XYZ file of C-alpha atoms in Angstrom:
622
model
C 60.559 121.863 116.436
C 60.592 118.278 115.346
C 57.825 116.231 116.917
C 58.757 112.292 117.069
C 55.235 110.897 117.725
C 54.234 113.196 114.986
C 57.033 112.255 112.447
C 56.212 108.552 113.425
C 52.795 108.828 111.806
C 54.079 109.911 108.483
C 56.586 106.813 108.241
C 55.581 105.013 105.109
C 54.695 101.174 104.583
C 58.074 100.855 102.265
C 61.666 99.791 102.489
C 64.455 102.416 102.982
C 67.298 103.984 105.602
C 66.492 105.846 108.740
C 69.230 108.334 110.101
C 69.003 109.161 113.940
C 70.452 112.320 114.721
C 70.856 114.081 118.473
C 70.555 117.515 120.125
C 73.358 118.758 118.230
C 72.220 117.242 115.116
C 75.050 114.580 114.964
C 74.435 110.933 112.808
C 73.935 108.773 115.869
C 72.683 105.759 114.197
C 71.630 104.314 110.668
C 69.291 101.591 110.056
C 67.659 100.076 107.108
C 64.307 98.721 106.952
C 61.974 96.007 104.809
C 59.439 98.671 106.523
C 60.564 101.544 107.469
C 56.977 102.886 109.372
C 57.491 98.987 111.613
C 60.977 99.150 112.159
C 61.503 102.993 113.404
C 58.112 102.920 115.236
C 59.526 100.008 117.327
C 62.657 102.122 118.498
C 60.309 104.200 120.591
C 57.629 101.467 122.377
C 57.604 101.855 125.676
C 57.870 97.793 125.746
C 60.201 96.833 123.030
C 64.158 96.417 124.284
C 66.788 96.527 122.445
C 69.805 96.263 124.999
C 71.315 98.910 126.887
C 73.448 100.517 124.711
C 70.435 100.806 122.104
C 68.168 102.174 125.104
C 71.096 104.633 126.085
C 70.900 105.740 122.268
C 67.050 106.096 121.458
C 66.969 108.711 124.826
C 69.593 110.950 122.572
C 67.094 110.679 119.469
C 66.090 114.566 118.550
C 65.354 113.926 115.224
C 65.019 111.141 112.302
C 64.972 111.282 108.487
C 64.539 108.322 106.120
C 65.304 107.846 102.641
C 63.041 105.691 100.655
C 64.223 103.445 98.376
C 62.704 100.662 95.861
C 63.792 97.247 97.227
C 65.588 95.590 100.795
C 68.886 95.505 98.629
C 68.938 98.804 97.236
C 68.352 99.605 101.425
C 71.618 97.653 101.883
C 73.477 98.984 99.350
C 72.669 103.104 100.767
C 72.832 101.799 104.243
C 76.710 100.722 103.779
C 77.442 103.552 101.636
C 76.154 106.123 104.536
C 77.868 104.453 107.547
C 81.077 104.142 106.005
C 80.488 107.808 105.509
C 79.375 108.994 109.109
C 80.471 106.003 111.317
C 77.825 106.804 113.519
C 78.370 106.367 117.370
C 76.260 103.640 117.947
C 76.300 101.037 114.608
C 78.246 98.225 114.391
C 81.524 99.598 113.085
C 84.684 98.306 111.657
C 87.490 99.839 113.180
C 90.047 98.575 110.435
C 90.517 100.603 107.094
C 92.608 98.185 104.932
C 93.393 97.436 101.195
C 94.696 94.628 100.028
C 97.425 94.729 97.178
C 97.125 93.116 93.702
C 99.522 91.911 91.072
C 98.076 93.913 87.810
C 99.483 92.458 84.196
C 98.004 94.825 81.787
C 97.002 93.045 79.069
C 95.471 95.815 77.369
C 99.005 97.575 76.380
C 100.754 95.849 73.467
C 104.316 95.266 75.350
C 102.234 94.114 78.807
C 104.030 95.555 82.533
C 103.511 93.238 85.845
C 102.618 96.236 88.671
C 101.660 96.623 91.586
C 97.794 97.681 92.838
C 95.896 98.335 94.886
C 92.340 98.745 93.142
C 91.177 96.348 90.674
C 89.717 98.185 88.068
C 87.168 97.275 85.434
C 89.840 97.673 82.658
C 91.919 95.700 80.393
C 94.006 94.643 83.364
C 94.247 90.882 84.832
C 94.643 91.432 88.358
C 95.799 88.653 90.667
C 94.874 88.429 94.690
C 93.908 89.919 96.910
C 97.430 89.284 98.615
C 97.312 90.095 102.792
C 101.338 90.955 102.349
C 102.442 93.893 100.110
C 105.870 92.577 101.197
C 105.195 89.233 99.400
C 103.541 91.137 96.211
C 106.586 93.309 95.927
C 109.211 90.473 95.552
C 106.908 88.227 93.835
C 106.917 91.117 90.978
C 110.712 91.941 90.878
C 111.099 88.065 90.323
C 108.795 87.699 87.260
C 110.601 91.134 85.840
C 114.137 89.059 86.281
C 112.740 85.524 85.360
C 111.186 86.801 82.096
C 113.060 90.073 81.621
C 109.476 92.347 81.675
C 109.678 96.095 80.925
C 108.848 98.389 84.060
C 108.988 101.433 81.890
C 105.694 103.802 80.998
C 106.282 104.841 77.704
C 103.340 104.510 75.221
C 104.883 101.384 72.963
C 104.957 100.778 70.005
C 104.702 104.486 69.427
C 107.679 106.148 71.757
C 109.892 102.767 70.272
C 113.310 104.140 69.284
C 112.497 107.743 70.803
C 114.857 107.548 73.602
C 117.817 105.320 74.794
C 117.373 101.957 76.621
C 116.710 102.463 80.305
C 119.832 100.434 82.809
C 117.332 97.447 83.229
C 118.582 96.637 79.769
C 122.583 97.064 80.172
C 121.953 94.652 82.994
C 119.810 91.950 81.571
C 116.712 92.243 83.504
C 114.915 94.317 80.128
C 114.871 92.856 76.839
C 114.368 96.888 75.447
C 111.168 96.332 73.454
C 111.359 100.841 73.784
C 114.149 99.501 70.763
C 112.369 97.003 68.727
C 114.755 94.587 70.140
C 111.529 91.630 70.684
C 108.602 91.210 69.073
C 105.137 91.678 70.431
C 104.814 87.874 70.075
C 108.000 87.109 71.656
C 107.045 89.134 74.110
C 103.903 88.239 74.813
C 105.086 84.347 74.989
C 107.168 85.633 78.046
C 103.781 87.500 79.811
C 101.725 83.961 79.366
C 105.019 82.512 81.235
C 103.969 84.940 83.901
C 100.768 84.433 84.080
C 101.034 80.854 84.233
C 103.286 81.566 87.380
C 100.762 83.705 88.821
C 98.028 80.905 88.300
C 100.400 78.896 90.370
C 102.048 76.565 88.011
C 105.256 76.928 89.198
C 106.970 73.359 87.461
C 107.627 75.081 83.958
C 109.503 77.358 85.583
C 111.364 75.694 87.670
C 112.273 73.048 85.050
C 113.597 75.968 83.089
C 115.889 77.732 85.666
C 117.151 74.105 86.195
C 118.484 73.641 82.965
C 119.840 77.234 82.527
C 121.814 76.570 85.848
C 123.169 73.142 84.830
C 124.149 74.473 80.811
C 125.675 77.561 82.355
C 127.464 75.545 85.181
C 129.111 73.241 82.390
C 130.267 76.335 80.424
C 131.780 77.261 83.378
C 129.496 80.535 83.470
C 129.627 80.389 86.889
C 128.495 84.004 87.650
C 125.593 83.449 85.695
C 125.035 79.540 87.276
C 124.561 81.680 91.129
C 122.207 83.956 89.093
C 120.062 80.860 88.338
C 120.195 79.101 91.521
C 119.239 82.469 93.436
C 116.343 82.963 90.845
C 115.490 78.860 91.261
C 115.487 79.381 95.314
C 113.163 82.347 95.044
C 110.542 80.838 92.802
C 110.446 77.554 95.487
C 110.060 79.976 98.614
C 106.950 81.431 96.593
C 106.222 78.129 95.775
C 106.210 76.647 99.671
C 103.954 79.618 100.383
C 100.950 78.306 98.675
C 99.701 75.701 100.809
C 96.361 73.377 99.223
C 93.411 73.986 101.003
C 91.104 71.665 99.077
C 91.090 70.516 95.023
C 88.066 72.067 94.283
C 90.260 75.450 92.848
C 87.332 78.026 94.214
C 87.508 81.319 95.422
C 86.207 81.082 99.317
C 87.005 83.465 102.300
C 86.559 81.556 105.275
C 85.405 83.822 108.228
C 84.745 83.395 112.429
C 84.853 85.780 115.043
C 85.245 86.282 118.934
C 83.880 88.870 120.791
C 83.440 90.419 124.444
C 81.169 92.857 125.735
C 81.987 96.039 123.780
C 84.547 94.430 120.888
C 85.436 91.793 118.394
C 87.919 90.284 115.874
C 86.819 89.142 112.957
C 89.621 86.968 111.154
C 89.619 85.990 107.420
C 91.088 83.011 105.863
C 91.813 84.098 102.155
C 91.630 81.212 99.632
C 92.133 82.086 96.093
C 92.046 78.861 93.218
C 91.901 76.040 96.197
C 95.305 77.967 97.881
C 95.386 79.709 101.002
C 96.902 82.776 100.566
C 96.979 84.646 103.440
C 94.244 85.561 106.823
C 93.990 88.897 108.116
C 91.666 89.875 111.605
C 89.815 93.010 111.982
C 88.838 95.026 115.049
C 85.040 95.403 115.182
C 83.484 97.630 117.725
C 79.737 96.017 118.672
C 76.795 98.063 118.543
C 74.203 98.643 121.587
C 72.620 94.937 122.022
C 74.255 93.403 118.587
C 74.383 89.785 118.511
C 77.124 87.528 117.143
C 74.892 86.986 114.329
C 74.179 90.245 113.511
C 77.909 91.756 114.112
C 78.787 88.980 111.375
C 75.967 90.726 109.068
C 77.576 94.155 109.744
C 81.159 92.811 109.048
C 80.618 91.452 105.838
C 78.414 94.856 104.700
C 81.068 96.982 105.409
C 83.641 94.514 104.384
C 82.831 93.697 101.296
C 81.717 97.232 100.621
C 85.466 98.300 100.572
C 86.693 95.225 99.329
C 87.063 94.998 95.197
C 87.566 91.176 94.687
C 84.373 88.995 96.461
C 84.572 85.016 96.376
C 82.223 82.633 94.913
C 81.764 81.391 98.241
C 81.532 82.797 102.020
C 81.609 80.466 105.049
C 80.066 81.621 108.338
C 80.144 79.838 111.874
C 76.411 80.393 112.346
C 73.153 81.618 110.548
C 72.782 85.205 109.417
C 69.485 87.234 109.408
C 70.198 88.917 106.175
C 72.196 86.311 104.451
C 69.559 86.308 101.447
C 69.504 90.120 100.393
C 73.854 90.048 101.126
C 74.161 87.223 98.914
C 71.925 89.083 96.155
C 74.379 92.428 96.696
C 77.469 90.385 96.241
C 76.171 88.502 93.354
C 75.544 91.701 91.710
C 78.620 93.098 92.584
C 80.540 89.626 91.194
C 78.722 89.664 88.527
C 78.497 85.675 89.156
C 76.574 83.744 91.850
C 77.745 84.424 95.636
C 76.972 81.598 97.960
C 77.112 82.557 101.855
C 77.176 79.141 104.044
C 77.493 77.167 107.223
C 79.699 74.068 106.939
C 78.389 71.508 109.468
C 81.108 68.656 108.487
C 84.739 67.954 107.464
C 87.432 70.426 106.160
C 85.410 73.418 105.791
C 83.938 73.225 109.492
C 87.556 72.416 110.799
C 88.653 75.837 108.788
C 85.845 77.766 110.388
C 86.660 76.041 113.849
C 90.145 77.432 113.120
C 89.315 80.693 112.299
C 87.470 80.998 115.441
C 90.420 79.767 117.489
C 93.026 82.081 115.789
C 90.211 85.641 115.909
C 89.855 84.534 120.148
C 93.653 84.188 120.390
C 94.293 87.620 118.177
C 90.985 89.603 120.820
C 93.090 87.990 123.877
C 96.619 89.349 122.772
C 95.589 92.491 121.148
C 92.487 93.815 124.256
C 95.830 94.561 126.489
C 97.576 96.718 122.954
C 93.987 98.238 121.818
C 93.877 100.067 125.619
C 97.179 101.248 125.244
C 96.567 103.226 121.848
C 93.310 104.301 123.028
C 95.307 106.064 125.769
C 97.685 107.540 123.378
C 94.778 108.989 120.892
C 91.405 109.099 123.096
C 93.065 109.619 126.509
C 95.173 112.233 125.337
C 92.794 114.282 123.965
C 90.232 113.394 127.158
C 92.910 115.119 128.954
C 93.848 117.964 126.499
C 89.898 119.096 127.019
C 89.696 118.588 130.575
C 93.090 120.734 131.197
C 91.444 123.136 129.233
C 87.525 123.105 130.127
C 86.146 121.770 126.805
C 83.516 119.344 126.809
C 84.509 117.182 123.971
C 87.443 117.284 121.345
C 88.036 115.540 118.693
C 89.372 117.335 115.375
C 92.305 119.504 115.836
C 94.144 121.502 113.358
C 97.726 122.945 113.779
C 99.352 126.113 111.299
C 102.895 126.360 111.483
C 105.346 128.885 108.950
C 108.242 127.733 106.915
C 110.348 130.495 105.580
C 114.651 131.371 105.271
C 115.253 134.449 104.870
C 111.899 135.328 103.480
C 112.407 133.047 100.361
C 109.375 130.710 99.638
C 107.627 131.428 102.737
C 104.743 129.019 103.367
C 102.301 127.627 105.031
C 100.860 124.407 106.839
C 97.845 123.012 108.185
C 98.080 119.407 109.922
C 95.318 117.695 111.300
C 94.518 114.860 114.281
C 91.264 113.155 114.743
C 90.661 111.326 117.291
C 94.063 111.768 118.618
C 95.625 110.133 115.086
C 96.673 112.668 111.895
C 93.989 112.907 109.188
C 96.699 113.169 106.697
C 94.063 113.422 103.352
C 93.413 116.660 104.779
C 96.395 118.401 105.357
C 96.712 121.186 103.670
C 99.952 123.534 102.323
C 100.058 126.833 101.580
C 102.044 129.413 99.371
C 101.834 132.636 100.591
C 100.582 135.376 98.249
C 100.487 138.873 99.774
C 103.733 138.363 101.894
C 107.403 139.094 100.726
C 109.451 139.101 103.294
C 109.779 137.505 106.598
C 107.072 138.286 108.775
C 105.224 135.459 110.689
C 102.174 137.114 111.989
C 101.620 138.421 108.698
C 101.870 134.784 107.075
C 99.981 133.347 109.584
C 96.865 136.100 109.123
C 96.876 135.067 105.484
C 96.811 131.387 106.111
C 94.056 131.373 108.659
C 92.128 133.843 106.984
C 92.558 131.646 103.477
C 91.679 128.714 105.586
C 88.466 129.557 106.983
C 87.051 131.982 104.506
C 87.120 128.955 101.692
C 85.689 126.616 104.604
C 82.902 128.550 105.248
C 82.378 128.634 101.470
C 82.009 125.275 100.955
C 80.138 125.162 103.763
C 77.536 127.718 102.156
C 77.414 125.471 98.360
C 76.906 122.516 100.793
C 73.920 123.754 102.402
C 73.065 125.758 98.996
C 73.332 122.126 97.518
C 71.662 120.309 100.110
C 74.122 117.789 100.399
C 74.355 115.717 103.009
C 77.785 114.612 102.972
C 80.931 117.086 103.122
C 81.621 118.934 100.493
C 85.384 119.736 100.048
C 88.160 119.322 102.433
C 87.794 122.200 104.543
C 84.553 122.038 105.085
C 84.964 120.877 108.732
C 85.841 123.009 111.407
C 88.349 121.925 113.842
C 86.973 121.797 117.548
C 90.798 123.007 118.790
C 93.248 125.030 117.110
C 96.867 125.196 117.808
C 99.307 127.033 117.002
C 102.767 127.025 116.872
C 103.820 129.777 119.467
C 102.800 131.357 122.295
C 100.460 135.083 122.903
C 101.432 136.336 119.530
C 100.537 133.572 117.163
C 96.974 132.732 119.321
C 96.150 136.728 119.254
C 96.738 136.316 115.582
C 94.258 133.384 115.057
C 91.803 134.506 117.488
C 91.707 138.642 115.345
C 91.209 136.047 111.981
C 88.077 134.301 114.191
C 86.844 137.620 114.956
C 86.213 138.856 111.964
C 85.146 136.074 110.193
C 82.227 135.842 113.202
C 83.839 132.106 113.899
C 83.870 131.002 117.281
C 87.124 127.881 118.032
C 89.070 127.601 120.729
C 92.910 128.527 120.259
C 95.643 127.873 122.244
C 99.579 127.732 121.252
C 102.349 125.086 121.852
C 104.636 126.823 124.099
C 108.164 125.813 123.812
C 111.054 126.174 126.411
C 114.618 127.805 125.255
C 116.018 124.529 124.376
C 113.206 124.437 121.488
C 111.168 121.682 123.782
C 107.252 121.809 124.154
C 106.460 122.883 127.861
C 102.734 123.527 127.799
C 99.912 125.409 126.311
C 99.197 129.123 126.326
C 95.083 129.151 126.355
C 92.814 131.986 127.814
C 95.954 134.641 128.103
C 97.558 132.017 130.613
C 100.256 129.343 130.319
C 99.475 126.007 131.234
C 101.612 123.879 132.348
C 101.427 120.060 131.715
C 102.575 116.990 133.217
C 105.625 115.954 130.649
C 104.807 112.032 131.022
C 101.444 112.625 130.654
C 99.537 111.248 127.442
C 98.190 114.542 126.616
C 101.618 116.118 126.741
C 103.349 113.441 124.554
C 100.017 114.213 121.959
C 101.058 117.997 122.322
C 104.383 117.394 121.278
C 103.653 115.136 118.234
C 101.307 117.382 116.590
C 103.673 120.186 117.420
C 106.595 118.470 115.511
C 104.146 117.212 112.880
C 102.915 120.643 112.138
C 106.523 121.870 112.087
C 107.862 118.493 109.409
C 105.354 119.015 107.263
C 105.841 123.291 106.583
C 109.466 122.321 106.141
C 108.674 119.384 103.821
C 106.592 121.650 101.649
C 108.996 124.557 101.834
C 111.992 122.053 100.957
C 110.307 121.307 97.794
C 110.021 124.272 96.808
C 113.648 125.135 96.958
C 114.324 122.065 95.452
C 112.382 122.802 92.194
C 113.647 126.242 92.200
C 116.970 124.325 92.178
C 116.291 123.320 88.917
C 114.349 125.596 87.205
C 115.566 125.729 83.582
C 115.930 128.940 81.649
C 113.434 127.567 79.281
C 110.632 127.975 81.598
C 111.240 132.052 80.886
C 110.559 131.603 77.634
C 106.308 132.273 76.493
C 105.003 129.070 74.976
C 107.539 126.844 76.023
C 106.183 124.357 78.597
C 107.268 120.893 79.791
C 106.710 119.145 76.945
C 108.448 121.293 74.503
C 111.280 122.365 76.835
C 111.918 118.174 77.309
C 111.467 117.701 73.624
C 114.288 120.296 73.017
C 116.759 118.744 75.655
C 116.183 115.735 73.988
C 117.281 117.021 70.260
C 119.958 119.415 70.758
C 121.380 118.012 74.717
C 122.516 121.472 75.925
C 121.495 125.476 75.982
C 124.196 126.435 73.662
C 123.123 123.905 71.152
C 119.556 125.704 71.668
C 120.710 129.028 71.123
C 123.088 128.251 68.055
C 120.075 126.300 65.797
C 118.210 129.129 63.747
C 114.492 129.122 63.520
C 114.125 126.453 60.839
C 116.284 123.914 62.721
C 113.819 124.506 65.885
C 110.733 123.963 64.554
C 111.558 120.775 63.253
C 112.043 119.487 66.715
C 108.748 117.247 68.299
C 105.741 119.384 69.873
C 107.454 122.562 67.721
C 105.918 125.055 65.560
C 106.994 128.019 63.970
C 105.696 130.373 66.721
C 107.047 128.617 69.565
C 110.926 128.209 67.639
C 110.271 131.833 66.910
C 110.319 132.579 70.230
C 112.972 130.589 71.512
C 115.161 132.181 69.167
C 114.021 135.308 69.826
C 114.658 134.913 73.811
C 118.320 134.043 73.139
C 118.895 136.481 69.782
C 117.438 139.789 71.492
C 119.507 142.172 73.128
C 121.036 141.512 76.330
C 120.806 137.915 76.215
């Protein structure tokens, strides 16, 4: 039995992260602490308030832990790491997941590719961005590759050059082939600085070069190639007019403001990158119990930048921020340079500020009316899901469905919603192993039984482990599970439950003859739902998901059992050395009329393995 007043005496006199858990031992609320002994202690004076919401929580306190650590930052640092983990109920939380794209010219290769990212990675790479449109990214890419003629290719150059024909980006002029030898790796490379100098935003060499191409191609009357110009020229100046000057200083900045109500805000971002603003974004924030503007701000940018790979010299706030001391130590670390976070009180930089503001108020107006209506689709639906059938809370439900034809390939799939939106990182597919011909109980037994028995052992190494967070993918058990079918599918996951000692609530998707959902057989009774209801419409889309994603899976399978190649029959003779052969001799009778000596010559080869390939096609019967 944990005793608070107790536990409270034991706090230590040091800086760390407290973790509030409730009756059923669920992360409610993490903290960090210059002093952890004064700052928990406070939570539970009869005197101190800390607003409603943070009252409501502290009654719900069963239990705390702390984790002690050696400074305020390293506090930060764990204290962002473990809420973007739990997302407890009642921090601070931002609701938006993005990542922003980069353009990635990797330098480190000797014939350097222009891609497109979305991590920037502490490798030989110079990354450009973050961009807020992928859209943008995309077509600023494919113009570079046709301005300067930039291999998209992955082979490993110079040492694949020659090994394999040039690729169609070369028949039609947007490749010069260095896979050939056809350009230097100084040539080249003069062509990647081009780039680079693009991306940097000098855009006048470039244009002054598509100018005169036009013109000299015009008055050779190459008119084909004149329109190829002039679309390549009005491209680079649409890019161009996208860049508008912020300021002449040429820093990195993100400008930041907020509006919130009672319960949320929107936190909008003004991205400028070298003195240009690129691009603003907003972000739903749901407030914690009590926060202050000042403090959601503090939250945002922890969690923010937490996720975020690039971080600005500069930050600029509308008002002071408690923490803004140990933050701007993190981010300094974490930019390896000197972050500055600040208030403008005067000119430019407090009109972009005052504009930020204007445009996060105008995005929380628009958007309050559009955030209730997707609640309703995700939270109502599954609000009303539980109360049609008696469940005090749901949140994580997982859906099996089988994929077979005639028996061939049959497989398996698990789908799964949380909080009334798929979780698609853990679906899961299965290939059945002790079934061989069409039987869906059967398959279904297997997959349930596979599905559980590995959850519960990860669950075990977990708590073997001690580890607080989860361990593997199935280590958490869905609160629902549905199936797709009626008495005989739920009877088959509720026998799997039973003998694995598990104890979740089952219920199958009922459909009507016409192959439509029409309710939910739960408790050896069929429930009917209203069919404009929320819940219904949730019903059906994680009944169809289920159902797309076994037939994805099982689609895929035919398809590479399409094209499996007689090769694959042969011992030894994997991938590489089945491509490598393709490559040398271009058909199967080619393969079977070379004698040993011929084969082993070929790449990846060997004696053995062009032993056995002759043997395959040599031995009798073949």
């Amino acid at each position: 039995m944990f005793d608070i007043q107790e536990e409270l005496k034991k706090l230590p006199q040091k800086p760390g992260v407290y973790i509030m858990h409730d009756a059923q031992d669920t992360i409610i609320y993490i903290g960090k602490a210059v002093s952890l002994r004064n700052r928990v202690r406070q939570y539970f004076r009869p005197s101190h308030n800390e607003g409603i919401r943070k009252d409501q929580m502290v009654k719900q306190i069963a239990r705390f832990e702390y984790i002690i650590t050696d400074s305020e930052l390293e506090a930060l640092i764990l204290e962002c790491n473990l809420i973007k983990e739990h997302r407890p109920k009642y921090n601070t939380m931002l609701r938006d997941d993005k990542s922003y794209p980069y353009i990635r010219v990797t330098l480190g290769e000797a014939f350097p590719r222009v891609l497109f990212s979305r991590q920037m990675k502490k490798d030989k790479s110079r990354y450009f961005g973050p961009y807020t449109s992928a859209g943008a990214v995309k077509d600023t890419i494919e113009l570079l590759r046709k301005i300067y003629q930039l291999r998209t290719c992955n082979r490993s150059l110079p040492k694949d050059t020659g090994k394999d024909r040039p690729c169609l980006n070369y028949h039609i002029h947007q490749c010069m082939a260095p896979c050939q030898g056809y350009i230097s790796q100084e040539a080249y490379r003069e062509r990647i600085d081009k780039a680079i100098e693009f991306l940097n935003g000098n855009y006048q060499p470039v244009l002054k070069e598509l100018e005169e191409k036009m013109q000299q191609a015009s008055e050779n009357l190459e008119f084909e190639k004149a329109i190829e110009y002039r679309e390549l020229l009005n491209s680079v100046k649409q890019i161009a007019q996208k860049q508008k000057i912020t300021n002449s200083d040429g820093e990195d900045k993100d400008i930041i403001a907020m509006a919130a109500d009672e319960e949320d805000a929107v936190v909008q971002v003004f991205f400028v990158r070298d003195g240009k603003l690129i691009g603003r974004d907003h972000f739903h924030v749901r407030i914690g119990g009590g926060d202050t503007h000042s403090q959601v701000l503090a939250e945002f940018l922890k969690q923010f930048y937490a996720g975020t790979p690039f971080i600005p010299r500069e930050i600029m706030l509308p008002q002071e921020i408690e923490e803004a001391e140990v933050i701007s130590q993190w981010l300094t670390e974490k930019r390896g340079q000197k972050v500055y976070i600040r208030v403008p009180k005067k000119g430019t930089k407090e009109k972009l500020v005052e504009l930020a503001g204007k445009n996060a108020a105008m995005v929380l107006s628009q958007d309050k009316e559009k955030i209730k209506r997707e609640e309703g689709r995700t939270i109502g639906a599954l609000k009303e899901i539980a109360a049609l059938l008696d469940m005090e809370g749901l949140n994580r439900i997982e859906a099996f469905d089988i994929s077979n034809i005639n028996g061939f390939e049959t497989v398996g799939s698990m789908i799964v919603y949380e909080k009334g939106k798929p979780k698609r990182s853990d679906y899961r597919k299965f290939k059945l192993r002790t079934v061989t011909r069409p039987d869906d109980y059967g398959s279904m037994y297997e997959v349930l039984t596979r599905r559980f028995t590995h959850g519960m052992k990860e669950q075990a190494e977990r708590k073997e482990r001690k580890l607080e967070q989860e361990y593997g993918s199935f280590t958490r058990f869905p609160d629902l599970i549905m199936m797709d079918g009626g008495k005989g599918q739920v009877n088959v996951a509720l026998r799997v439950l039973e003998e694995l000692r598990l104890n979740i609530p089952v219920c199958g998707m009922v459909k009507d003859d016409n192959h439509r959902t029409r309710g939910l057989y739960y408790n050896n009774q069929e429930i009917p739902i209203e069919k404009s209801s929320e819940g219904f419409k949730l019903i059906t889309r994680v009944q169809d998901e289920a159902h797309r994603f076994a037939i994805e899976y099982h689609r895929s399978l035919r398809s590479k059992e399409q094209v499996h190649s007689v090769l694959d029959d042969i011992p030894g003779i994997g991938p590489a050395r089945r491509k490598a052969l393709m490559r040398r001799f271009l058909s199967l009778d080619a393969i079977r009329e070379a004698d040993v000596e011929t084969l082993a010559q070929v790449d990846a080869m060997n004696e053995q393995s062009a032993q056995a390939v002759y043997d395959f096609f040599h031995s009798a019967g073949s």
